[in-house]
CSV table of C-alpha atoms in Angstrom, one decimal:
chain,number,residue,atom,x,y,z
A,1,UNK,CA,0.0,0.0,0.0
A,2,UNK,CA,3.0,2.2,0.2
A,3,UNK,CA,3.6,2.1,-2.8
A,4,UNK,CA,0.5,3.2,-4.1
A,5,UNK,CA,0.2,6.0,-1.7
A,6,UNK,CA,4.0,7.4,-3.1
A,7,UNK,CA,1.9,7.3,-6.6
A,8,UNK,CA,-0.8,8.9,-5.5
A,9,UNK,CA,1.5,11.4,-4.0
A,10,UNK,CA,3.6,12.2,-7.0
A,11,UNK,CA,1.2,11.8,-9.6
A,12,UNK,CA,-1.1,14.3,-7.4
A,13,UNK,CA,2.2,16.8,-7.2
A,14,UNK,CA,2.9,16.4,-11.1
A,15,UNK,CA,-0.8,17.7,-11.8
A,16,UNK,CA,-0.5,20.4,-9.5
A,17,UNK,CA,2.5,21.7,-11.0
A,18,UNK,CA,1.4,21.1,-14.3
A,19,UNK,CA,-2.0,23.4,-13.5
A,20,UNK,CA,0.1,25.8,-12.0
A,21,UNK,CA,2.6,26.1,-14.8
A,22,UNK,CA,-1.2,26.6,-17.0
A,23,UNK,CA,-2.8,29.1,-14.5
A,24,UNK,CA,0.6,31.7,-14.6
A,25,UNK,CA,1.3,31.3,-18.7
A,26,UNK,CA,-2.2,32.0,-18.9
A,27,UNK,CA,-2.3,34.8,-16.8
A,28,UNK,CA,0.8,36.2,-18.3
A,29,UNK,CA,-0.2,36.0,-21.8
A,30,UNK,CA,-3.8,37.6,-21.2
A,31,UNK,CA,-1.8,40.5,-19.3
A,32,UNK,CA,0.4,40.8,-22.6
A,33,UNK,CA,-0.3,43.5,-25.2
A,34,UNK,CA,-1.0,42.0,-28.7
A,35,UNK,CA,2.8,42.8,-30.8
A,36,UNK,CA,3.0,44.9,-33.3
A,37,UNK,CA,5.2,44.6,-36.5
A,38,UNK,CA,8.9,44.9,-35.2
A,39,UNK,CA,8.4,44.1,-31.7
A,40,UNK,CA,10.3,41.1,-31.4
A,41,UNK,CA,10.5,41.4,-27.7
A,42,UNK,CA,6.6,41.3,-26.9
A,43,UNK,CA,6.2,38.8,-29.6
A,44,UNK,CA,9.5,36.7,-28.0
A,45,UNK,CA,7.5,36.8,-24.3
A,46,UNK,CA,4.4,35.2,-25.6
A,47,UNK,CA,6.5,32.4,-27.9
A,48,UNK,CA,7.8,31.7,-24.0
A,49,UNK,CA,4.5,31.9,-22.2
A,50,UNK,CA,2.9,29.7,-25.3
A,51,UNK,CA,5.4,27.2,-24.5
A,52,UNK,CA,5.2,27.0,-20.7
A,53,UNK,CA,1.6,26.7,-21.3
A,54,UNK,CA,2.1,23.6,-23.2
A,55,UNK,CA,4.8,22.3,-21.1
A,56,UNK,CA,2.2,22.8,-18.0
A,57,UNK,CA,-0.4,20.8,-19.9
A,58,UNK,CA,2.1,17.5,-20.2
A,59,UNK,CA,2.8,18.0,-17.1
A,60,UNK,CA,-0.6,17.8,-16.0
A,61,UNK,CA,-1.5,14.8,-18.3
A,62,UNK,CA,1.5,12.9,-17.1
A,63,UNK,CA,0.0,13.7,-13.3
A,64,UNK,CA,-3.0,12.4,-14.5
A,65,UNK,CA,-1.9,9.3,-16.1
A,66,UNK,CA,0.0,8.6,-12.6
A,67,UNK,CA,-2.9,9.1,-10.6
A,68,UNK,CA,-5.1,6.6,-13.6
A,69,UNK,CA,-1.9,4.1,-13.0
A,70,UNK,CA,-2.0,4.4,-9.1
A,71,UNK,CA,-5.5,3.6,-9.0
A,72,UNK,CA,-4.9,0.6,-11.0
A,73,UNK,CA,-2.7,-0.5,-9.0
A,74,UNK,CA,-4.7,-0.1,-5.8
A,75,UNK,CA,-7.6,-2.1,-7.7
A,76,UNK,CA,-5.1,-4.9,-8.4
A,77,UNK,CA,-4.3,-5.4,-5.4
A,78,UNK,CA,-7.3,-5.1,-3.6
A,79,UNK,CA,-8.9,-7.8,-6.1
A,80,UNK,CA,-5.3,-9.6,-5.3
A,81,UNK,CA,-6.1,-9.2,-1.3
A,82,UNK,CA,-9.8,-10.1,-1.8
């Protein structure tokens, strides 16, 4: 049951990261002004804020696929037990 529980644990931490990672690239490119022609910086930040936002969503998929995984598990070995 350990075991399970670690899963649980980091698969629960991974999502919560990921969502995080969302919620502040989101936030961050709403708060952006749209770039104009020849502002490469503006236009730089939200290449960087588009990518953390996609980053966040693996994360939070990977999370999620833990969590699925642990629970599995926990079934497995409950039918195992039973």
């Amino acid at each position: 049951m350990q075991i399970n529980s670690s899963l649980l644990s980091a698969g629960l931490s991974t999502y919560q990261s990921g969502q995080q990672r969302v919620d502040e690239a989101g936030a961050a490119i709403a708060s952006n002004s749209l770039p104009v022609a020849g502002n490469s910086q503006v236009l730089a930040e939200l290449t960087e804020q588009l990518v953390e936002l996609k980053v966040g969503e693996h994360a939070a998929q990977v999370g999620a696929r833990v969590i699925r995984s642990a629970d599995e598990v926990l079934g497995t070995l409950i039918d195992t037990q039973a």
